Short mmCIF file of C-alpha atoms in Angstrom, two decimals:
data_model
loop_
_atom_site.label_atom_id
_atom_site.label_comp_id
_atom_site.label_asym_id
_atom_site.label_seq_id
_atom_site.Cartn_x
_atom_site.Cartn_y
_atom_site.Cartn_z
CA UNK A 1 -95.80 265.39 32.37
CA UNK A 2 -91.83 265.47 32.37
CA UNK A 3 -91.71 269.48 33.41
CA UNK A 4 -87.67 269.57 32.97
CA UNK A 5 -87.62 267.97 29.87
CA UNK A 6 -90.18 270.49 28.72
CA UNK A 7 -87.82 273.51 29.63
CA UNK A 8 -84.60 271.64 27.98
CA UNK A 9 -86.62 271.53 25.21
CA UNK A 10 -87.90 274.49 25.13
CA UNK A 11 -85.15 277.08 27.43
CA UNK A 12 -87.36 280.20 26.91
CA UNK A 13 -90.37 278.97 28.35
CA UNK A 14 -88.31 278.98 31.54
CA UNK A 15 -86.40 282.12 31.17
CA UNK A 16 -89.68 283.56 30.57
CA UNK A 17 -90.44 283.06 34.21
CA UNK A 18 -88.38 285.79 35.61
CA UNK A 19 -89.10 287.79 33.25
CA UNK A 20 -93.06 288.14 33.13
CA UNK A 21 -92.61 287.89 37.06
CA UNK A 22 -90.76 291.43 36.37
CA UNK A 23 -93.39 293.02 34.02
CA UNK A 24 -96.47 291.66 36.61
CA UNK A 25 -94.39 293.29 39.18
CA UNK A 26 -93.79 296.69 37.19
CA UNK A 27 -97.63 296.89 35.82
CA UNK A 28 -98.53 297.58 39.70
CA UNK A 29 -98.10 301.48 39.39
CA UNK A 30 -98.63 301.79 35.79
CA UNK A 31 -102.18 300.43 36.96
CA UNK A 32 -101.98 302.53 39.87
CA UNK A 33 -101.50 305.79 38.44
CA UNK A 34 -102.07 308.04 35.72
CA UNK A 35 -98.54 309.23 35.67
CA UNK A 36 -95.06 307.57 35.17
CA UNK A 37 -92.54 306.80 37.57
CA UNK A 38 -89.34 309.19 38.19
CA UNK A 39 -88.68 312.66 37.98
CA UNK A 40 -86.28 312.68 35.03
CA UNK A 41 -88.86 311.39 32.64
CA UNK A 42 -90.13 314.42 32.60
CA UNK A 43 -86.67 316.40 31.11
CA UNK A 44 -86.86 313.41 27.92
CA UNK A 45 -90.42 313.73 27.33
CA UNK A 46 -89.38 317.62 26.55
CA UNK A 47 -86.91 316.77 24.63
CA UNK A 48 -89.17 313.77 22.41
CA UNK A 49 -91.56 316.74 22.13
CA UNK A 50 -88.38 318.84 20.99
CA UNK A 51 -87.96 316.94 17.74
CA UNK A 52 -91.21 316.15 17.06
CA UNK A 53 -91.71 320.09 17.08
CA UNK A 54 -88.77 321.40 15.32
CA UNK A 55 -87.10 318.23 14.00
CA UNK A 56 -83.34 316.84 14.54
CA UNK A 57 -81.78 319.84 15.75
CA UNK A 58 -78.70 319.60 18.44
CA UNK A 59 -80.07 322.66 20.56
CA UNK A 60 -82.53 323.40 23.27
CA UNK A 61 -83.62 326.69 23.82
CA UNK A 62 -86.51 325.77 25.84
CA UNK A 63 -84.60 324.57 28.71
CA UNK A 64 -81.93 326.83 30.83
CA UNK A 65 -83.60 330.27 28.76
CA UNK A 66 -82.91 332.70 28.05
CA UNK A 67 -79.26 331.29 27.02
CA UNK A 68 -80.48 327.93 25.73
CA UNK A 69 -77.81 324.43 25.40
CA UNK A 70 -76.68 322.40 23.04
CA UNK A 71 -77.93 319.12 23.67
CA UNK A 72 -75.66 316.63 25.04
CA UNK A 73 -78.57 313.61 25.74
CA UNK A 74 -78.40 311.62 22.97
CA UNK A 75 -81.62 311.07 20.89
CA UNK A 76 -82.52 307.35 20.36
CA UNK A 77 -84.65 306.91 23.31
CA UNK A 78 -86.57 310.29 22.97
CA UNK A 79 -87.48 309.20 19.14
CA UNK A 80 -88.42 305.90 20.32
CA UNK A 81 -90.90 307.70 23.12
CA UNK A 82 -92.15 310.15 20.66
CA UNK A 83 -93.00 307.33 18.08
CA UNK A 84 -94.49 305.22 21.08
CA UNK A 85 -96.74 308.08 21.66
CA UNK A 86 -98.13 308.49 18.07
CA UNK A 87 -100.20 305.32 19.16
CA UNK A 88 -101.70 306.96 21.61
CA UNK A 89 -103.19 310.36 19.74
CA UNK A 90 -99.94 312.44 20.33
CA UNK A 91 -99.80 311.59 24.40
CA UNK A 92 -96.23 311.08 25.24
CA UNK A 93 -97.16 310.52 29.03
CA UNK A 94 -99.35 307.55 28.46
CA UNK A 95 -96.91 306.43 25.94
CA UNK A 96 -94.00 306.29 28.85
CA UNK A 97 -95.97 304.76 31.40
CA UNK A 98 -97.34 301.94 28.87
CA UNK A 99 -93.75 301.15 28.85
CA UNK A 100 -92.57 300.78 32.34
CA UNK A 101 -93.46 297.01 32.78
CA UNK A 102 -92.13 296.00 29.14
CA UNK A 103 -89.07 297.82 30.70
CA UNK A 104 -88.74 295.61 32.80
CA UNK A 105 -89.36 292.65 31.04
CA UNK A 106 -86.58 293.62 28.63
CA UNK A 107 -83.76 294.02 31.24
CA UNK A 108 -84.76 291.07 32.56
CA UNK A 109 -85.11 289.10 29.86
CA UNK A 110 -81.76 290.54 28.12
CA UNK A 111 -79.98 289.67 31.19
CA UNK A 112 -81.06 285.84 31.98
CA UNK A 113 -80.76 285.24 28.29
CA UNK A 114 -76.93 286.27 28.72
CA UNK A 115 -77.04 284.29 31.98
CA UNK A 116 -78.16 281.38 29.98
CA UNK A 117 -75.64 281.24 27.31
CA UNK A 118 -73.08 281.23 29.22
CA UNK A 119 -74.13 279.23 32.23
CA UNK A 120 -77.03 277.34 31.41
CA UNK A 121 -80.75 277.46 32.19
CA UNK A 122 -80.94 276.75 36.34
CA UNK A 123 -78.14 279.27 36.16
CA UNK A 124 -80.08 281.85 34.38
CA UNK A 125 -83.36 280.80 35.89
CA UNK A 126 -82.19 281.95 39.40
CA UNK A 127 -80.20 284.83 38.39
CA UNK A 128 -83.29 286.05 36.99
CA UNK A 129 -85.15 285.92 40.37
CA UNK A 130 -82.30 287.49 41.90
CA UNK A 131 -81.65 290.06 39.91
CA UNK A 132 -85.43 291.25 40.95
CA UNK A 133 -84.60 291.22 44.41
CA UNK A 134 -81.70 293.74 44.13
CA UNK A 135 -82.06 297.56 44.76
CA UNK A 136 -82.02 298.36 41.29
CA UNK A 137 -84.78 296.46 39.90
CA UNK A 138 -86.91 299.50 40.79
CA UNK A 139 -84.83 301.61 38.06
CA UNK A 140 -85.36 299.01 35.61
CA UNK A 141 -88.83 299.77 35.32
CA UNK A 142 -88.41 303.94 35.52
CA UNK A 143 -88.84 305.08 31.58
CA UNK A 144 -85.88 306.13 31.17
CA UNK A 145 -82.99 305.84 28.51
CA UNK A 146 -80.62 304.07 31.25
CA UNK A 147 -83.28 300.77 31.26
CA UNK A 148 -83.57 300.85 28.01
CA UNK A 149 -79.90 300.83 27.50
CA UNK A 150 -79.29 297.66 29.64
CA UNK A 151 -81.31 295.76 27.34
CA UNK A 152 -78.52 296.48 24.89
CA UNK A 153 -75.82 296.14 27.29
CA UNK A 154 -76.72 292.15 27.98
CA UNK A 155 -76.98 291.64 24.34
CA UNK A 156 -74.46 293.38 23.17
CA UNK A 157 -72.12 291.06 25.87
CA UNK A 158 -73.56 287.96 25.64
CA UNK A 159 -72.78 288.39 21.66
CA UNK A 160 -69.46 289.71 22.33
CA UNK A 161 -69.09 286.07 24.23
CA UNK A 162 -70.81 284.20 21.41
CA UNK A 163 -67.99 285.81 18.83
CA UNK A 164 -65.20 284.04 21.11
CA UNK A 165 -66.65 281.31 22.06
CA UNK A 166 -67.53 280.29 18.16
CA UNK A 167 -65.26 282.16 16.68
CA UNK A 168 -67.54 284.33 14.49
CA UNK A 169 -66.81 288.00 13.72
CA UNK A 170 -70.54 288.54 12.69
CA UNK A 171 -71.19 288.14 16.28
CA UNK A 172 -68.02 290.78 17.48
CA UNK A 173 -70.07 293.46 15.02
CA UNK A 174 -73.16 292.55 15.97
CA UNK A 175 -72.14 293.37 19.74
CA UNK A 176 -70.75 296.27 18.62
CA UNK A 177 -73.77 297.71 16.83
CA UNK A 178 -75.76 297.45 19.92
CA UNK A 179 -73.06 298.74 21.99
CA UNK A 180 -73.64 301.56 19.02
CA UNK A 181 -77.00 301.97 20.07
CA UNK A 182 -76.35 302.26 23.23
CA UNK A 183 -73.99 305.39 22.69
CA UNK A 184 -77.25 306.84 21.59
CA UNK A 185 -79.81 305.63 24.50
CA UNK A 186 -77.15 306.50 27.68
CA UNK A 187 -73.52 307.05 27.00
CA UNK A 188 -72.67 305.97 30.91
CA UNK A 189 -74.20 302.42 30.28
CA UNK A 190 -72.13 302.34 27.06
CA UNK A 191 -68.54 303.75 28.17
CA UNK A 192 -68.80 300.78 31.08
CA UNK A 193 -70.12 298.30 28.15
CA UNK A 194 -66.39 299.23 26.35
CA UNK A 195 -64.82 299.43 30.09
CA UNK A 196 -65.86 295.58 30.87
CA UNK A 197 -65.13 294.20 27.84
CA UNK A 198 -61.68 295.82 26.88
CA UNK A 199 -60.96 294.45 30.21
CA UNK A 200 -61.72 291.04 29.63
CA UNK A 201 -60.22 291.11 26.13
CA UNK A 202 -57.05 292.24 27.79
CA UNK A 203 -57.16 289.17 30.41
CA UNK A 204 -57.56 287.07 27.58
CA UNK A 205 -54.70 287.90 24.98
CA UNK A 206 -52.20 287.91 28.45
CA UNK A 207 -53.91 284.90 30.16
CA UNK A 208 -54.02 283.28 26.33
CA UNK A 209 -50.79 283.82 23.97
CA UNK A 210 -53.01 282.24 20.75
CA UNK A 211 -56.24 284.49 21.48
CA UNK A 212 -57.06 286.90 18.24
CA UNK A 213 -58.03 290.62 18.66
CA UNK A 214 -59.85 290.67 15.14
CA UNK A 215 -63.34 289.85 17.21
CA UNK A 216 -62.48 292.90 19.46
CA UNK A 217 -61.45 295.12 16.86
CA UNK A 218 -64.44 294.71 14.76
CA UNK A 219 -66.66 295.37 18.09
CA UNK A 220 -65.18 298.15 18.48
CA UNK A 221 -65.36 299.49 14.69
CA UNK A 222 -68.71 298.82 14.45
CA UNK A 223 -69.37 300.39 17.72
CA UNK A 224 -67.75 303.89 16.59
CA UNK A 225 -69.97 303.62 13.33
CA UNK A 226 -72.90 303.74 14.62
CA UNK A 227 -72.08 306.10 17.68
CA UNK A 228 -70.63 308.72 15.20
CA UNK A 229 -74.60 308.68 13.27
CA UNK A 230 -74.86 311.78 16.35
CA UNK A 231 -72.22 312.18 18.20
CA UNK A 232 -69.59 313.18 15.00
CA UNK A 233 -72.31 316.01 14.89
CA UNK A 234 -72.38 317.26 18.63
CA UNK A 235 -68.61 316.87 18.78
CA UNK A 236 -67.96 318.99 15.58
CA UNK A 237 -70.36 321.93 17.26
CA UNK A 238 -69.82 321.70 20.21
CA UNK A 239 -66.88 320.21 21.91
CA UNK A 240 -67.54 318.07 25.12
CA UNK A 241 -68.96 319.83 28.01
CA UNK A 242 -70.01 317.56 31.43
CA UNK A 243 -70.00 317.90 35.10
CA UNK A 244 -71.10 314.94 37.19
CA UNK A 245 -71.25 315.55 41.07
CA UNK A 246 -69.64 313.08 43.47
CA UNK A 247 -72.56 310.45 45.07
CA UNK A 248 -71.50 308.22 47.46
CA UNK A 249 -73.03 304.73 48.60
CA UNK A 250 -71.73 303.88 52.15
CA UNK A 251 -70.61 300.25 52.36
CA UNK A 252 -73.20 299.84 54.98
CA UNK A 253 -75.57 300.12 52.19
CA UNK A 254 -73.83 297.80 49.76
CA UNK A 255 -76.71 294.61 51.48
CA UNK A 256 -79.56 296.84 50.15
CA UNK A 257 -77.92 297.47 46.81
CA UNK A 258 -76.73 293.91 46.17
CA UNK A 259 -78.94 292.08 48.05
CA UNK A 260 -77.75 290.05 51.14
CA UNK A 261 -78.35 286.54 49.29
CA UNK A 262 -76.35 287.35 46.33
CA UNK A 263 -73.05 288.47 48.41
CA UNK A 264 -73.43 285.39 50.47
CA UNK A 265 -73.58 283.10 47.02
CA UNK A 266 -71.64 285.27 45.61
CA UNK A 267 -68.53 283.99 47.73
CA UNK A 268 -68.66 280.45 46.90
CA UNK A 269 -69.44 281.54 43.16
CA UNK A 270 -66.57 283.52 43.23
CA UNK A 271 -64.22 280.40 44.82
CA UNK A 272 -65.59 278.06 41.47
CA UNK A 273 -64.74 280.71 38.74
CA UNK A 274 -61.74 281.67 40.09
CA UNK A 275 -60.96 277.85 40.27
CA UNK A 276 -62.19 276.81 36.85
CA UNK A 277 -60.81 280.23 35.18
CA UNK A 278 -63.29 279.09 31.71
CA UNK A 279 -63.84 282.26 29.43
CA UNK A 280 -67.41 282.53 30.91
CA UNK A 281 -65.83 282.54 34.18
CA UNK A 282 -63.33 285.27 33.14
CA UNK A 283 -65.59 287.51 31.67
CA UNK A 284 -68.04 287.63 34.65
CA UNK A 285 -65.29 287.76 37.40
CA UNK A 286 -63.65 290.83 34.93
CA UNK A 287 -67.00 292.69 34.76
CA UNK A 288 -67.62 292.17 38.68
CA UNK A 289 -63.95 293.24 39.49
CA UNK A 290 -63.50 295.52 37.62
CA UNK A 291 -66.93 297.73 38.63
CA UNK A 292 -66.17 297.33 42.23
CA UNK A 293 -63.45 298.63 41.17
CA UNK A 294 -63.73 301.73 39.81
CA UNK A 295 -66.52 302.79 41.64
CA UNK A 296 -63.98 302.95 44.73
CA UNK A 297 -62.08 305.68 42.45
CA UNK A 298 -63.67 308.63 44.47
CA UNK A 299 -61.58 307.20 47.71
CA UNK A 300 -58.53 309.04 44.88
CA UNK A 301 -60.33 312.19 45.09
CA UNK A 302 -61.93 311.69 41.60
CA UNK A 303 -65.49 312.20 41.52
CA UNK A 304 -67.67 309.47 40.38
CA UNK A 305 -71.17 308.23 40.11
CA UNK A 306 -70.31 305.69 42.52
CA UNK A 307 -74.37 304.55 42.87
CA UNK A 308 -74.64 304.17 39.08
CA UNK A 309 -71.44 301.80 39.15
CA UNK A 310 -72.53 299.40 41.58
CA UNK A 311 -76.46 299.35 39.80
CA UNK A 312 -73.89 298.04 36.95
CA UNK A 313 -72.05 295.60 38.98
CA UNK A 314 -75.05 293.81 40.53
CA UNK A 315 -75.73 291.86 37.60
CA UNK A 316 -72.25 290.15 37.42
CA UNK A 317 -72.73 289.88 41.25
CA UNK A 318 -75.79 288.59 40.82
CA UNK A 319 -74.70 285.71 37.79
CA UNK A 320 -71.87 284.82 40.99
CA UNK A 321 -74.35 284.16 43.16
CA UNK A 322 -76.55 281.92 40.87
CA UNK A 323 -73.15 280.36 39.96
CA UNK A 324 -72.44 279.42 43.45
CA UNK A 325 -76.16 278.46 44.02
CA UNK A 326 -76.38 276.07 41.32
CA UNK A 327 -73.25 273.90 43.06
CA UNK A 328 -75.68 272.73 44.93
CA UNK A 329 -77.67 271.24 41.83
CA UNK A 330 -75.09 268.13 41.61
CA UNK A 331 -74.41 268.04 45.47
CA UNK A 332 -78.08 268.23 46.99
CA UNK A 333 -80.97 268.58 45.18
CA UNK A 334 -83.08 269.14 48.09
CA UNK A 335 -80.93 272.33 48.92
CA UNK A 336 -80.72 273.33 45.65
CA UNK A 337 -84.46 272.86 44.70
CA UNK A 338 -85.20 274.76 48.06
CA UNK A 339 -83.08 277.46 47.62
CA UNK A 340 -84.23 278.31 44.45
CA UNK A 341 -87.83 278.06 45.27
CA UNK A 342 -87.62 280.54 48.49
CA UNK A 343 -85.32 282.94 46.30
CA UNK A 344 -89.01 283.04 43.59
CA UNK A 345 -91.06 283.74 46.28
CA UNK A 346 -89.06 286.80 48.44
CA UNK A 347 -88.37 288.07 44.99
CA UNK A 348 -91.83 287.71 43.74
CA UNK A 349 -93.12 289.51 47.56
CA UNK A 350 -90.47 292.05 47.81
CA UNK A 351 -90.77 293.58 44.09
CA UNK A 352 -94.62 293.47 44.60
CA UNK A 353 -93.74 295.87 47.71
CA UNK A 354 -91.32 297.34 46.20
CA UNK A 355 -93.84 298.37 43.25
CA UNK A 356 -96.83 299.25 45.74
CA UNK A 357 -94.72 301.62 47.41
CA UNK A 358 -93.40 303.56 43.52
CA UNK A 359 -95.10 306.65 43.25
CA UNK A 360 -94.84 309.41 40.28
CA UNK A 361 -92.83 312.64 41.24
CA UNK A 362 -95.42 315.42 41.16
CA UNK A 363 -97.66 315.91 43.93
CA UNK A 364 -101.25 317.23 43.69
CA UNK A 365 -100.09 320.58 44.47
CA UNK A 366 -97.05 320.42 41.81
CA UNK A 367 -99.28 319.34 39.17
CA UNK A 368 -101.89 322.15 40.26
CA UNK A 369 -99.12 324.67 39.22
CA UNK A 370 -98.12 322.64 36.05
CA UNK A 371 -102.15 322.86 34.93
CA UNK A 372 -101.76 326.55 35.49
CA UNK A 373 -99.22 327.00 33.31
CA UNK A 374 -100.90 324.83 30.27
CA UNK A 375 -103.89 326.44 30.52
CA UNK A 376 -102.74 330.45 31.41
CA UNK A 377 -98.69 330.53 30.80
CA UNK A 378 -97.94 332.86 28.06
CA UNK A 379 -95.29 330.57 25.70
CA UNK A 380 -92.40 333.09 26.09
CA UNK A 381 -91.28 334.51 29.37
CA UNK A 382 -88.95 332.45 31.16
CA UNK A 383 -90.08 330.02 34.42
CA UNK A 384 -87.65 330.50 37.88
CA UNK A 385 -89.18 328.34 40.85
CA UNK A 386 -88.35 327.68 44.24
CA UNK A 387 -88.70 323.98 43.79
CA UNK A 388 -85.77 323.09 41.21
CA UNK A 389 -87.77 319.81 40.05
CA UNK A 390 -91.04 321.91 39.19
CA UNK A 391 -88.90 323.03 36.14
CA UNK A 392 -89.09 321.01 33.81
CA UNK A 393 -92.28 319.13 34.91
CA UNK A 394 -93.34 322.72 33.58
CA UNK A 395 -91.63 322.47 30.59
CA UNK A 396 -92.58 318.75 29.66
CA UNK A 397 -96.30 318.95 30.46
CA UNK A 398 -96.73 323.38 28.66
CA UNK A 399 -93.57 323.64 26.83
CA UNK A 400 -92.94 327.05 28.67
CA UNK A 401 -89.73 328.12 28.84
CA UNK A 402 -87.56 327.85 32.57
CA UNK A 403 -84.76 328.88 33.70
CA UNK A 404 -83.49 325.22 34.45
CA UNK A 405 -85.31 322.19 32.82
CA UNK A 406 -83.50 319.30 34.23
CA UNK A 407 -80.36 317.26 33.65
CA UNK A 408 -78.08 319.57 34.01
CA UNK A 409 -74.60 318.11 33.91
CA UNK A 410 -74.26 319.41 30.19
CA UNK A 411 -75.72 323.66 30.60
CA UNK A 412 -73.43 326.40 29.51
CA UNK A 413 -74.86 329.01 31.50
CA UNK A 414 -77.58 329.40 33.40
CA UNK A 415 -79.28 332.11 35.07
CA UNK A 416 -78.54 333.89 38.42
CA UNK A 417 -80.94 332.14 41.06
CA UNK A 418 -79.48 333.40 44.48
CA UNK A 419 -80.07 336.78 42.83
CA UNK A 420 -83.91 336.41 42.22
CA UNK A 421 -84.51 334.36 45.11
CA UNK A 422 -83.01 336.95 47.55
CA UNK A 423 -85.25 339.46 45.51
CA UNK A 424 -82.09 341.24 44.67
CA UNK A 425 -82.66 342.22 41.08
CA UNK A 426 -83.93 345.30 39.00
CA UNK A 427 -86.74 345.92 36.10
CA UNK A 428 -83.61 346.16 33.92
CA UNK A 429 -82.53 342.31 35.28
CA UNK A 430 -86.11 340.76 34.43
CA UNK A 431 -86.19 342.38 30.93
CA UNK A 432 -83.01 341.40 30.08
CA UNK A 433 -83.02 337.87 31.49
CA UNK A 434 -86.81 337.89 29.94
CA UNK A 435 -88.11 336.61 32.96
CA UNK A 436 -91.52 335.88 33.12
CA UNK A 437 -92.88 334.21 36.04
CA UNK A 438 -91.21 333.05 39.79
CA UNK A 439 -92.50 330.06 41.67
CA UNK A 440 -92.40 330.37 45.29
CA UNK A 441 -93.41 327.95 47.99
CA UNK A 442 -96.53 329.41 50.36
CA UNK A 443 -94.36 330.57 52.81
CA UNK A 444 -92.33 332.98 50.82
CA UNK A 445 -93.19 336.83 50.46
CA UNK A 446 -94.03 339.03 47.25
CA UNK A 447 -91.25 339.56 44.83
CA UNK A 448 -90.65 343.41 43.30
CA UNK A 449 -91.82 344.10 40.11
CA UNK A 450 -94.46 340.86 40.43
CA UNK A 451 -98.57 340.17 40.79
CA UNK A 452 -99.84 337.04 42.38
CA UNK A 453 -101.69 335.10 40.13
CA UNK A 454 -102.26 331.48 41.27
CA UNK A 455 -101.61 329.79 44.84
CA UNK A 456 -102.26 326.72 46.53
CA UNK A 457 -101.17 325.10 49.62
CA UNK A 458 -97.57 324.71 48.96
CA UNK A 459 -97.13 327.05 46.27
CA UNK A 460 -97.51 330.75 44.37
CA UNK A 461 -97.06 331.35 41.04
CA UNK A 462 -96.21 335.45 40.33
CA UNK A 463 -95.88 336.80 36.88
CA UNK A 464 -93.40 339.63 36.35
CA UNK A 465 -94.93 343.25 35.65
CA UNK A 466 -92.73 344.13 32.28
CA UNK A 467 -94.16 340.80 30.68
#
């Protein structure tokens, strides 16, 4: 049996590889446990429960009560896990964690399918293995809107490629409507979508006199189009309101992130693009540059997700790497046959560990005080804890109302926590800030105006006395 002429044939069957190698690896803890991965899952199951509850509305007042917030996530993803969940009698949580591995899959599969239209199938087919092995993969499989926004960031470039490389506009609008899309999944992964490829577009029309922005122009139409469907709305209301805090990876960290295969290929894939200078090689060296780029911004004072960057620039890195890797193809088989077969099995071992060692959030003891709260919480009075990620594990799981509620870049106002915490308020504070319960960890003494009502080992629940 001729095994490479099968997969000329037939190029899926091999991108497939990677890819179900990515789901086997992310079905480990959705096996393992009864809960999904990450703590911010928990703030978009709320809101999926949000619209099921009171339909398309662009305001939370379950989350940072008694004030409420106008909601600045946008909705795509929480629809899409609120429908997931009608196959599974209404259960959101089960819904989520059914979809970690085909999470997974999909970045995976969105990314060597990119990889292999504009480099070819070995290309792709190592990429894909590499890609695993990089610090992010674990995020890829977290259900949450920024994985299922990459899927639609590949796509939405490799058809942005396909419209230059044949010259079709219907492939220019169909990147843009899933660039759309991804304005409503995670605006972050869509603003560096734009970044990357007005970037590249720019390289071209200087690097090429004859080069046509009609492609570009109708990516970007159709991109507005279909991120106005909700954000026209929100804009119109509500203005713009965002805070992001500063996070910083050290350089010493940049191995872990990257993976220290890919930034050894990556220098001799870097040396052949910048040689051959093709419009594959442009647009890959653009979105690499560029990223590594601006996520050096903060060294201006500016502050900047820098993490969230580089998770972005690993897959150009990544396509260097395979780049420079697959040299070896025409120069030594041998090497390149055995490089590609130990990068398959450390990415293959280190995403199974990497998978063993993915836990949920809650602990026993967290979800002890959630169940109270389902079963006993009252609906109305507001939820202050100790433990800022209790919040909206609360909310998600017994829709009572808290005081914080996770992600929250986009609150208004929020209440005063130093003040309760201290114990420095009055009966007149609690009845006007309708608080209802506080949340303490074991340690921590009897609030005024309070009665114990629940403990455990880490924790104590007290409802307020004017509720």
């Amino acid at each position: 049996m001729n095994c490479p002429h099968i997969f000329q044939k037939n190029p899926v069957l091999l991108l497939l590889i990677p890819c179900f190698a990515a789901f086997f690896i992310a079905l480990v803890p959705t096996l393992k446990y009864q809960l999904p991965l990450s703590w911010d899952v928990y703030y978009h199951i709320h809101m999926a429960k949000l619209y099921f509850n009171q339909g398309f509305t662009l305001w939370d007042s379950l989350s940072y009560a008694p004030f409420g917030r106008p909601i600045y996530y946008p909705p795509l993803f929480h629809v899409f896990i609120g429908s997931l969940g009608l196959f599974f009698n209404g259960d959101i949580f089960t819904g989520v964690r059914i979809l970690q591995p085909l999470l997974a899959f999909g970045v995976v599969f969105s990314f060597t399918y990119l990889a292999y239209r504009v480099y070819g199938l070995s290309v792709s087919f190592v990429a894909g293995f590499l890609i695993i092995m990089s610090l992010p993969f674990h995020r890829f499989m977290l259900p949450i809107p920024e994985a299922f926004a990459l899927i639609f960031f590949s796509l939405s470039i490799c058809s942005y490629y396909l419209s230059l490389k044949d010259k079709g506009i219907k492939y220019g609008i169909t990147g843009g409507i899933l660039a759309g899309m991804a304005f409503l999944i995670h605006p972050s992964t869509a603003l560096i979508l734009i970044m990357v490829l007005s970037f590249y577009t720019l390289l071209l029309k200087i690097s090429r006199k004859d080069y046509n922005l009609v492609n570009f122009w109708a990516f970007i139409l159709s991109t507005l189009l279909v991120a106005s469907i909700w954000w026209v709305s929100l804009l119109l209301n509500y203005g713009y309101i965002s805070t992001f805090p500063a996070v910083i990876t050290p350089l010493s960290d940049y191995t872990k992130v990257f993976g220290t295969l890919s930034l050894l290929f990556a220098l001799l894939g870097a040396y052949i693009l910048i040689k051959r200078r093709e419009k594959s090689d442009l647009l890959v060296l653009t979105w690499l540059i560029s990223l590594l780029a601006v996520s050096q911004i903060y060294l201006l004072g500016i502050d900047v997700l820098n993490d969230r960057i580089l998770n972005f620039a690993v897959f150009p890195m990544v396509l260097t790497a395979a780049v420079g890797i697959n040299f070896f193809k025409d120069k030594n088989r041998w090497i390149f046959h055995g490089l590609t077969l130990f990068i398959v099995i450390v990415a293959v071992l280190s995403g199974f560990l990497a998978a063993d060692k993915s836990k949920p959030y809650p602990t026993s003891s967290q979800m002890e005080v959630v169940h109270w709260f389902e079963e006993n919480g009252d609906g109305t009075g507001v939820v202050m804890a100790t433990d800022l990620k209790l919040e909206p594990i609360i909310l998600a799981f017994s829709g009572q109302t808290v005081a914080g509620g996770g992600y929250g870049a986009a609150m208004i106002k929020e209440l005063d926590r130093l003040k309760y915490m201290n114990f420095q308020y009055t009966m007149e504070n609690i009845k006007k800030d309708r608080l209802g319960y506080l949340v303490l960890n074991q340690d921590q003494k009897t609030p005024p105006y309070s009665e114990l009502v629940y403990q455990n080992q880490d924790y104590k629940i007290f409802r307020m006395k004017n509720l």
